[in-house]
């Protein structure tokens, strides 16, 4: 598919530029704006309002005022709004995909995949909205009755990252709507446009004013920091780096805020001697290169049995060398730019450190000349365990390969990280697969697959990769409180 400048302009023109508070799009109180850049060219795409402290306060007040009525809205009404949003986003798939490709850099085909994934949270939670259950039972002594009911936790602050601009927003907004929570959304300031357009879709579909408020800001600490300490707020759901997550957990302590944290990862990708190597390479392409490697679920360390490491490395190199690097909206592009120059320098520093410590480069490893923040698909082999690249999130299209000789050694290497989001393993031995599921310290495990993300599965990590789950039945629980009602024996 190819796009003209007029196509790009038409899509950019759909995006509102203001803050969205109490159902109104308006300028920020200080009238400041900030620019949003195309990472493939470094050029400005559009400017949006830069929310101030006062805008943050107004957004929370709007969410607070809308909360009671919204929680009382019939679940079916909330469900049908989500269903309508699913239909609308799906119908606008090309527009959303173009917008994400422009502001984030991912290839158009991948952006279409994200639209499908992001929209699916709207459909999934439209189905969950009417399935929030309590229970009623008799106490063991036969006297009192126990009733348990669920209710919306209350106004939620949602903070999202730049790497999946639509899906990270819908993964939070959809369960919050389903549960009856109002929201203040603070999207990443590198990619605010997609959230702005999505909020417009919900507005057009009749979402009551104040239920969703959107404040983009270049000063998150000043704008959202006070909200976290404000007793009108009842919930914080954050997706982003472990470093920022840790700080927000600490800030949340002052009012013992309910928190959900989807943080960083350092996924091991294990290939055993009995694996189907072609399938493992196929899985590796997905796990490594989806989103140019800029995914929390990206395979960060390839841990391959010594007897198949050479074959795996060669086949992966052959596949990765065939990829076309280019702007996401360019025809046939498979690998877009990284999000910004700082990110590219970070990836390159990890590659340099590995080279300095003795790793061999099979492919890539050099920053190309020209505009945009492109980094080539890169394969490193014989990577010593002391390399920074094995302990840091790479967030780029770089595959470091190291080897193991026994299953115990592979598990030790895989668990040797403070992160615990996801692991992948390829083996034909089902018992081994089950042993790994029990022994790997992760919240998600891909067995003979390089992709686990699915709105019907509970997404989330253990250790320093986070708290709570998004998607699936668990996803709505994050926005619900449990209330226990003790009832005197009704028979006496
Ligand atoms: P980041 O932590 O820098 O920023 C995330 C969000 O937090 C952005 O909206 C940012 O503006 C905001 N933020 C930054 N400092 C803040 C502060 N002091 N107070 C309030 N908000 C603040 O992360 P990023 O670079 O946008 O995203 C990449 C990270 O996100 C990676 O570590 C990746 O693994 C992680 N991630 C995790 C998941 C998951 O589901 N586990 C999914 C996607 C991305």
Coordinates of C-alpha atoms and ligand atoms in Angstrom, one line a residue:
X1 CA 0.0 0.0 0.0
X2 CA 1.4 3.4 -0.8
X3 CA 0.4 6.8 0.7
X4 CA 0.5 10.3 -0.6
X5 CA 1.2 13.4 1.4
X6 CA -2.4 14.3 1.0
X7 CA -3.4 11.0 2.6
X8 CA -1.1 11.8 5.5
X9 CA -2.5 15.3 5.9
X10 CA -6.1 14.0 5.8
X11 CA -5.4 11.7 8.7
X12 CA -3.4 14.3 10.7
X13 CA -6.3 16.7 10.3
X14 CA -8.7 14.2 12.0
X15 CA -6.7 14.6 15.3
X16 CA -7.9 17.1 17.8
X17 CA -5.1 19.2 19.3
X18 CA -6.5 20.4 22.7
X19 CA -6.7 18.8 26.1
X20 CA -10.0 16.9 26.6
X21 CA -11.6 17.8 29.9
X22 CA -15.3 17.4 31.0
X23 CA -16.3 16.6 27.4
X24 CA -14.6 19.8 25.9
X25 CA -11.6 20.1 23.7
X26 CA -9.8 23.2 24.7
X27 CA -6.3 24.8 24.9
X28 CA -4.2 24.1 27.9
X29 CA -4.6 26.8 30.7
X30 CA -1.2 28.2 29.9
X31 CA -1.8 28.0 26.1
X32 CA 1.5 26.1 25.7
X33 CA 1.8 23.4 23.0
X34 CA 4.5 20.8 22.1
X35 CA 5.5 19.3 18.8
X36 CA 5.1 15.7 17.8
X37 CA 7.8 14.3 15.4
X38 CA 8.0 11.7 12.7
X39 CA 10.9 9.5 13.8
X40 CA 11.6 8.5 10.2
X41 CA 12.4 12.1 9.2
X42 CA 12.7 14.1 12.4
X43 CA 10.1 16.5 11.0
X44 CA 7.1 17.9 13.0
X45 CA 3.8 16.2 12.3
X46 CA 1.6 18.3 14.5
X47 CA 1.5 20.2 17.8
X48 CA -0.8 19.5 20.7
X49 CA -1.7 21.3 23.9
X50 CA 0.8 20.8 26.7
X51 CA -1.4 20.3 29.8
X52 CA -0.5 22.3 33.0
X53 CA -1.0 21.6 36.7
X54 CA -4.4 23.3 36.5
X55 CA -5.5 21.2 33.6
X56 CA -4.6 18.1 35.6
X57 CA -6.6 19.3 38.5
X58 CA -9.6 20.1 36.2
X59 CA -9.4 16.7 34.6
X60 CA -9.4 14.9 37.9
X61 CA -12.3 17.1 39.1
X62 CA -14.3 16.2 36.0
X63 CA -13.6 12.5 36.5
X64 CA -14.6 12.8 40.2
X65 CA -17.9 14.5 39.4
X66 CA -18.8 12.0 36.7
X67 CA -17.9 8.9 38.8
X68 CA -21.2 8.3 40.7
X69 CA -23.5 8.5 37.7
X70 CA -21.1 6.5 35.5
X71 CA -20.9 3.7 38.0
X72 CA -24.7 3.6 38.1
X73 CA -25.0 3.4 34.3
X74 CA -26.4 0.0 33.2
X75 CA -23.6 -2.4 32.4
X76 CA -25.3 -3.1 29.1
X77 CA -25.1 0.6 28.1
X78 CA -21.4 0.6 28.9
X79 CA -21.0 -2.7 27.0
X80 CA -22.7 -1.3 23.9
X81 CA -20.6 1.8 23.9
X82 CA -17.5 -0.4 23.9
X83 CA -18.9 -2.6 21.2
X84 CA -19.6 0.5 19.1
X85 CA -16.0 1.7 19.7
X86 CA -14.7 -1.7 18.5
X87 CA -16.8 -1.3 15.3
X88 CA -15.7 2.3 14.7
X89 CA -11.9 1.7 15.4
X90 CA -12.1 -1.3 13.1
X91 CA -13.8 0.7 10.4
X92 CA -11.1 3.4 10.8
X93 CA -8.2 0.8 10.9
X94 CA -6.3 2.4 8.0
X95 CA -6.5 5.9 9.6
X96 CA -5.4 4.7 13.0
X97 CA -2.6 2.6 11.4
X98 CA -1.3 5.5 9.4
X99 CA -1.3 7.8 12.4
X100 CA 0.6 5.3 14.6
X101 CA 3.1 4.6 11.8
X102 CA 3.7 8.3 11.4
X103 CA 4.2 9.2 15.1
X104 CA 5.8 6.0 16.3
X105 CA 7.5 4.7 13.2
X106 CA 6.2 1.1 13.0
X107 CA 5.6 -0.4 9.5
X108 CA 2.0 0.1 8.3
X109 CA 1.3 -3.6 8.3
X110 CA 2.3 -3.9 11.9
X111 CA 0.3 -0.9 12.8
X112 CA -2.7 -2.6 11.3
X113 CA -2.0 -5.5 13.5
X114 CA -1.9 -3.2 16.5
X115 CA -5.3 -1.7 15.5
X116 CA -6.8 -5.2 15.5
X117 CA -5.2 -6.0 18.8
X118 CA -6.1 -2.7 20.4
X119 CA -9.7 -2.9 19.1
X120 CA -10.0 -6.4 20.5
X121 CA -9.8 -5.1 24.0
X122 CA -12.8 -3.0 23.3
X123 CA -14.8 -6.0 22.1
X124 CA -13.5 -8.3 24.9
X125 CA -14.4 -5.9 27.7
X126 CA -17.8 -5.1 26.0
X127 CA -18.5 -8.7 26.7
X128 CA -17.1 -8.7 30.2
X129 CA -19.0 -5.5 31.3
X130 CA -22.2 -7.5 31.8
X131 CA -20.4 -10.4 33.6
X132 CA -19.3 -8.9 36.8
X133 CA -20.5 -11.3 39.5
X134 CA -20.7 -11.3 43.3
X135 CA -21.7 -14.2 45.5
X136 CA -23.9 -15.2 48.4
X137 CA -23.1 -18.0 50.8
X138 CA -23.8 -19.4 54.3
X139 CA -21.1 -19.0 56.8
X140 CA -19.6 -22.4 57.9
X141 CA -21.3 -22.2 61.3
X142 CA -24.7 -22.1 59.5
X143 CA -25.6 -18.7 61.0
X144 CA -24.6 -15.6 59.2
X145 CA -24.8 -15.1 55.5
X146 CA -21.9 -13.8 53.4
X147 CA -22.6 -11.5 50.5
X148 CA -19.8 -10.3 48.2
X149 CA -20.3 -7.6 45.7
X150 CA -18.1 -5.8 43.2
X151 CA -18.2 -2.1 42.5
X152 CA -16.1 0.3 40.4
X153 CA -13.0 1.4 42.2
X154 CA -13.4 5.0 41.2
X155 CA -11.6 7.6 39.2
X156 CA -8.4 6.1 37.6
X157 CA -5.3 7.7 36.3
X158 CA -4.0 5.9 33.3
X159 CA -0.4 6.5 32.1
X160 CA 0.7 4.9 28.8
X161 CA 4.0 4.4 26.9
X162 CA 4.8 5.4 23.3
X163 CA 5.5 1.9 21.9
X164 CA 1.9 0.7 21.3
X165 CA -0.1 4.0 21.2
X166 CA -3.5 2.5 20.7
X167 CA -3.4 -0.9 22.4
X168 CA -1.8 0.3 25.6
X169 CA -4.6 2.9 25.9
X170 CA -7.5 0.5 25.0
X171 CA -6.1 -2.2 27.4
X172 CA -6.8 0.2 30.2
X173 CA -9.7 2.4 29.0
X174 CA -11.9 -0.6 28.0
X175 CA -11.9 -2.4 31.4
X176 CA -12.3 0.9 33.2
X177 CA -15.4 1.7 31.1
X178 CA -16.7 -1.9 31.6
X179 CA -16.2 -1.6 35.4
X180 CA -17.8 1.9 35.6
X181 CA -14.7 3.9 36.4
X182 CA -14.0 7.4 35.2
X183 CA -10.5 8.3 33.9
X184 CA -7.8 10.7 33.4
X185 CA -5.5 9.5 30.6
X186 CA -2.0 10.7 30.2
X187 CA -0.5 9.3 27.0
X188 CA 3.2 9.3 26.2
X189 CA 4.3 12.7 24.9
X190 CA 6.2 11.1 22.0
X191 CA 3.0 9.6 20.6
X192 CA 0.0 11.6 21.8
X193 CA -1.9 11.7 18.5
X194 CA -3.4 8.2 18.5
X195 CA -4.9 8.7 22.0
X196 CA -6.3 12.1 20.9
X197 CA -8.1 10.5 17.9
X198 CA -9.3 7.6 20.0
X199 CA -10.8 10.0 22.6
X200 CA -12.6 11.8 19.7
X201 CA -14.1 8.5 18.6
X202 CA -15.4 7.8 22.1
X203 CA -16.8 11.4 22.3
X204 CA -18.5 11.0 19.0
X205 CA -20.1 7.7 20.2
X206 CA -21.6 9.6 23.1
X207 CA -19.3 8.8 26.1
X208 CA -20.7 11.0 28.8
X209 CA -18.7 14.1 29.6
X210 CA -16.0 13.6 32.3
X211 CA -15.8 9.8 32.0
X212 CA -12.6 10.1 29.9
X213 CA -10.3 13.1 30.2
X214 CA -7.1 13.3 28.2
X215 CA -4.1 15.4 29.2
X216 CA -1.0 15.3 27.2
X217 CA 1.9 16.9 28.9
X218 CA 5.7 17.3 28.7
X219 CA 5.8 17.7 32.5
X220 CA 4.3 14.5 33.9
X221 CA 5.8 14.9 37.3
X222 CA 4.3 18.3 37.8
X223 CA 0.9 17.5 36.3
X224 CA 0.2 13.9 37.3
X225 CA 2.4 13.8 40.5
X226 CA -0.2 15.8 42.5
X227 CA -3.0 13.7 41.2
X228 CA -1.5 10.5 42.6
X229 CA -1.5 12.2 46.1
X230 CA -5.1 13.5 45.7
X231 CA -7.8 11.6 47.5
X232 CA -10.3 12.2 44.6
X233 CA -8.1 9.6 42.7
X234 CA -8.7 5.9 43.6
X235 CA -6.6 4.0 41.1
X236 CA -3.4 4.3 39.1
X237 CA -2.7 2.1 36.1
X238 CA 0.8 2.6 34.6
X239 CA 2.5 1.0 31.6
X240 CA 6.1 2.0 31.1
X241 CA 9.6 1.6 32.4
X242 CA 10.4 -0.1 35.7
X243 CA 12.4 2.9 36.7
X244 CA 9.4 5.3 36.5
X245 CA 7.0 2.5 37.8
X246 CA 9.1 2.2 41.0
X247 CA 8.8 5.9 41.6
X248 CA 5.1 6.0 41.0
X249 CA 4.6 3.0 43.4
X250 CA 6.5 5.0 46.1
X251 CA 4.4 8.1 45.4
X252 CA 1.2 6.0 45.6
X253 CA 2.0 5.0 49.1
X254 CA 0.9 8.3 50.6
X255 CA -2.8 7.5 49.9
X256 CA -2.4 3.7 49.7
X257 CA -3.6 3.9 46.1
X258 CA -4.7 0.8 44.2
X259 CA -2.0 0.3 41.5
X260 CA -1.5 -1.8 38.4
X261 CA 2.0 -1.7 36.9
X262 CA 3.0 -3.1 33.5
X263 CA 6.7 -2.5 33.5
X264 CA 9.9 -3.5 31.6
X265 CA 11.0 -6.9 30.5
X266 CA 14.1 -8.9 29.6
X267 CA 12.6 -11.9 27.9
X268 CA 14.7 -15.0 27.5
X269 CA 14.1 -17.1 24.3
X270 CA 15.2 -20.7 24.9
X271 CA 15.9 -23.1 22.0
X272 CA 16.5 -26.7 23.0
X273 CA 18.4 -29.3 21.1
X274 CA 15.1 -31.1 20.1
X275 CA 13.4 -28.0 18.8
X276 CA 12.2 -27.6 15.2
X277 CA 14.8 -25.0 14.3
X278 CA 12.8 -23.5 11.4
X279 CA 9.8 -22.9 13.7
X280 CA 12.1 -21.5 16.4
X281 CA 13.5 -19.0 13.9
X282 CA 10.0 -18.1 12.8
X283 CA 9.1 -17.5 16.5
X284 CA 12.3 -15.5 17.0
X285 CA 11.4 -13.2 14.1
X286 CA 8.1 -12.4 15.8
X287 CA 9.4 -12.2 19.3
X288 CA 12.4 -10.1 18.4
X289 CA 11.3 -7.9 15.5
X290 CA 7.7 -7.0 16.3
X291 CA 7.7 -3.2 16.7
X292 CA 11.4 -3.1 15.7
X293 CA 12.2 -4.8 19.1
X294 CA 10.6 -1.9 20.9
X295 CA 8.3 -4.1 22.9
X296 CA 8.3 -5.1 26.6
X297 CA 7.7 -8.6 25.4
X298 CA 10.6 -8.5 22.9
X299 CA 13.0 -11.5 23.1
X300 CA 16.0 -9.9 24.7
X301 CA 18.3 -12.9 25.1
X302 CA 18.5 -15.9 22.8
X303 CA 19.7 -18.8 25.0
X304 CA 20.3 -21.7 22.6
X305 CA 21.6 -25.2 23.1
X306 CA 25.2 -25.5 22.0
X307 CA 24.5 -28.3 19.6
X308 CA 22.0 -26.1 17.5
X309 CA 23.3 -22.6 18.2
X310 CA 25.2 -22.3 14.9
X311 CA 22.3 -23.5 12.8
X312 CA 19.9 -21.2 14.6
X313 CA 22.2 -18.2 14.4
X314 CA 22.8 -18.7 10.6
X315 CA 19.1 -19.2 9.8
X316 CA 18.1 -16.2 12.0
X317 CA 20.8 -14.1 10.3
X318 CA 19.5 -15.1 6.8
X319 CA 16.0 -14.1 7.7
X320 CA 16.9 -10.8 9.4
X321 CA 19.2 -9.8 6.6
X322 CA 16.3 -10.0 4.1
X323 CA 14.3 -7.3 6.0
X324 CA 13.8 -3.9 4.4
X325 CA 14.5 -0.9 6.6
X326 CA 12.5 2.2 5.8
X327 CA 9.8 4.6 6.9
X328 CA 6.7 2.8 8.2
X329 CA 4.5 4.1 5.4
X330 CA 7.0 3.3 2.7
X331 CA 5.9 0.3 0.5
X332 CA 7.5 -3.0 1.7
X333 CA 9.2 -1.6 4.8
X334 CA 9.6 -4.2 7.5
X335 CA 11.7 -2.3 10.0
X336 CA 10.9 1.4 10.8
X337 CA 13.0 3.9 12.8
X338 CA 13.5 3.7 16.5
X339 CA 11.5 6.3 18.4
X340 CA 14.2 8.9 19.0
X341 CA 17.9 9.5 18.7
X342 CA 18.5 8.9 22.4
X343 CA 16.9 5.5 22.0
X344 CA 19.1 4.7 19.0
X345 CA 22.2 5.7 20.9
X346 CA 21.2 3.5 23.8
X347 CA 20.8 0.5 21.5
X348 CA 24.1 1.1 19.9
X349 CA 25.9 1.5 23.2
X350 CA 24.7 -2.0 24.2
X351 CA 26.0 -3.4 20.9
X352 CA 29.3 -1.7 21.4
X353 CA 29.7 -3.0 24.9
X354 CA 29.0 -6.6 23.7
X355 CA 31.6 -6.2 20.9
X356 CA 34.2 -4.8 23.3
X357 CA 33.6 -7.8 25.6
X358 CA 34.1 -10.3 22.7
X359 CA 30.8 -10.9 21.0
X360 CA 30.9 -11.5 17.3
X361 CA 28.7 -9.5 14.9
X362 CA 27.0 -11.7 12.3
X363 CA 24.8 -8.9 10.9
X364 CA 24.3 -5.1 11.3
X365 CA 25.7 -3.3 14.3
X366 CA 26.4 0.1 12.6
X367 CA 24.3 3.3 12.6
X368 CA 23.3 4.1 9.1
X369 CA 23.8 7.6 7.7
X370 CA 20.8 9.8 6.6
X371 CA 17.7 11.2 8.3
X372 CA 15.6 9.3 10.8
X373 CA 16.5 7.1 13.8
X374 CA 17.0 3.9 11.9
X375 CA 19.0 0.9 13.3
X376 CA 19.7 -2.1 11.2
X377 CA 18.7 -5.7 12.2
X378 CA 21.7 -7.0 14.1
X379 CA 22.8 -10.5 15.2
X380 CA 25.5 -11.0 17.9
X381 CA 26.9 -14.4 18.8
X382 CA 29.2 -15.8 21.5
X383 CA 27.8 -13.1 23.8
X384 CA 29.5 -13.4 27.2
X385 CA 27.2 -13.3 30.3
X386 CA 28.8 -10.2 31.6
X387 CA 27.5 -8.0 28.7
X388 CA 25.2 -5.2 29.5
X389 CA 22.9 -6.3 26.6
X390 CA 21.9 -9.4 28.5
X391 CA 20.7 -7.4 31.6
X392 CA 19.2 -4.3 30.0
X393 CA 16.1 -4.0 27.8
X394 CA 17.5 -3.5 24.3
X395 CA 14.4 -2.0 22.7
X396 CA 15.9 -2.4 19.2
X397 CA 16.2 -5.0 16.4
X398 CA 19.3 -6.6 18.0
X399 CA 19.4 -10.4 18.7
X400 CA 22.2 -11.5 21.1
X401 CA 22.8 -15.2 21.1
X402 CA 24.5 -17.2 23.9
X403 CA 24.6 -20.9 24.5
X404 CA 23.9 -23.5 27.2
X405 CA 24.5 -27.2 27.7
X406 CA 21.9 -28.5 30.2
X407 CA 18.3 -27.6 31.0
X408 CA 19.2 -26.5 34.5
X409 CA 21.8 -24.1 33.1
X410 CA 19.3 -22.7 30.6
X411 CA 16.8 -22.1 33.4
X412 CA 19.4 -20.5 35.6
X413 CA 20.4 -18.1 32.8
X414 CA 16.8 -17.3 31.9
X415 CA 16.0 -16.5 35.6
X416 CA 19.1 -14.4 36.0
X417 CA 17.4 -11.0 35.8
X418 CA 15.3 -8.8 38.0
X419 CA 12.6 -8.8 35.3
X420 CA 9.9 -11.4 35.0
X421 CA 7.5 -10.5 32.2
X422 CA 7.6 -13.2 29.6
X423 CA 9.8 -16.1 28.4
X424 CA 9.7 -18.2 25.3
X425 CA 10.9 -21.7 24.7
X426 CA 11.0 -24.0 21.7
X427 CA 11.1 -27.8 22.4
X428 CA 9.2 -30.8 21.2
X429 CA 9.2 -32.3 24.7
X430 CA 5.9 -31.4 26.3
X431 CA 7.1 -32.5 29.8
X432 CA 10.1 -30.2 29.5
X433 CA 7.7 -27.4 28.4
X434 CA 5.6 -27.9 31.5
X435 CA 8.7 -28.0 33.7
X436 CA 9.7 -24.7 32.2
X437 CA 6.3 -23.2 32.8
X438 CA 6.7 -24.1 36.5
X439 CA 10.3 -23.1 36.9
X440 CA 10.7 -19.9 34.8
X441 CA 10.1 -16.8 36.9
X442 CA 7.7 -15.0 34.6
X443 CA 4.1 -13.9 34.4
X444 CA 3.7 -15.2 30.8
X445 CA 5.3 -18.1 28.9
X446 CA 5.3 -18.7 25.1
X447 CA 5.7 -22.5 24.4
X448 CA 6.7 -23.0 20.8
X449 CA 5.4 -19.6 19.9
X450 CA 6.9 -16.1 19.7
X451 CA 3.8 -14.2 20.5
X452 CA 1.7 -14.3 23.7
X453 CA -0.2 -11.0 23.6
X454 CA -3.9 -11.8 23.4
X455 CA -6.8 -9.7 24.9
X456 CA -8.3 -13.0 26.2
X457 CA -5.1 -13.9 28.1
X458 CA -4.0 -12.2 31.4
X459 CA -1.0 -10.0 30.4
X460 CA 1.5 -9.0 33.1
X461 CA 4.7 -9.8 34.9
X462 CA 6.3 -10.9 38.1
X463 CA 9.4 -9.6 39.9
X464 CA 10.2 -6.1 38.7
X465 CA 8.1 -6.4 35.6
X466 CA 5.0 -5.4 37.5
X467 CA 1.9 -5.9 39.5
X468 CA -1.6 -6.9 38.3
X469 CA -2.8 -8.2 34.9
X470 CA -4.4 -6.6 31.8
X471 CA -6.9 -8.4 29.5
X472 CA -8.9 -11.6 30.2
X473 CA -11.1 -11.9 33.3
X474 CA -8.3 -10.6 35.5
X475 CA -8.2 -7.3 33.5
X476 CA -11.6 -6.0 34.8
X477 CA -10.8 -7.0 38.4
X478 CA -8.1 -4.3 38.4
X479 CA -10.9 -1.7 38.2
X480 CA -13.2 -3.3 40.8
X481 CA -13.4 -3.2 44.6
X482 CA -14.7 -6.2 46.6
X483 CA -17.2 -5.4 49.2
X484 CA -18.2 -8.0 51.8
X485 CA -21.6 -7.7 53.5
X486 CA -22.1 -9.8 56.6
X487 CA -25.8 -10.6 57.1
X488 CA -27.4 -11.9 60.2
X489 CA -29.1 -15.3 59.9
X490 CA -32.3 -14.6 58.0
X491 CA -34.0 -17.8 59.4
X492 CA -34.2 -16.6 63.0
Ligands
LIG1 P1 8.5 5.6 30.5 O1 8.5 5.0 31.8 O2 9.6 6.6 30.2 O3 7.2 6.4 30.2 C1 5.9 5.8 30.4 C2 4.9 6.9 30.6 O4 5.2 7.5 31.9 C3 4.9 8.0 29.6 O5 3.6 8.5 29.4 C4 5.7 9.1 30.3 O6 5.4 10.4 29.9 C5 5.3 8.9 31.7 N1 6.1 9.4 32.8 C6 7.5 9.4 32.8 N2 7.9 10.0 34.0 C7 6.8 10.2 34.7 C8 6.6 10.7 36.0 N3 7.6 11.0 36.8 N4 5.3 10.8 36.5 C9 4.3 10.4 35.7 N5 4.4 9.9 34.5 C10 5.7 9.8 34.0 O7 8.5 4.4 29.4 P2 8.4 4.5 27.8 O8 9.8 4.8 27.4 O9 7.3 5.4 27.4 O10 8.0 3.1 27.4 C11 8.9 2.0 27.3 C12 8.9 1.2 28.6 O11 7.6 0.7 28.8 C13 9.8 0.0 28.5 O12 10.4 -0.3 29.7 C14 8.8 -1.2 28.2 O13 9.2 -2.4 28.6 C15 7.6 -0.7 29.0 N6 6.4 -1.3 28.5 C16 5.8 -2.3 29.3 C17 4.6 -2.9 28.9 C18 4.0 -4.0 29.7 O14 2.8 -4.3 29.4 N7 4.7 -4.6 30.7 C19 4.1 -2.6 27.6 C20 4.7 -1.6 26.9 C21 5.8 -1.0 27.3

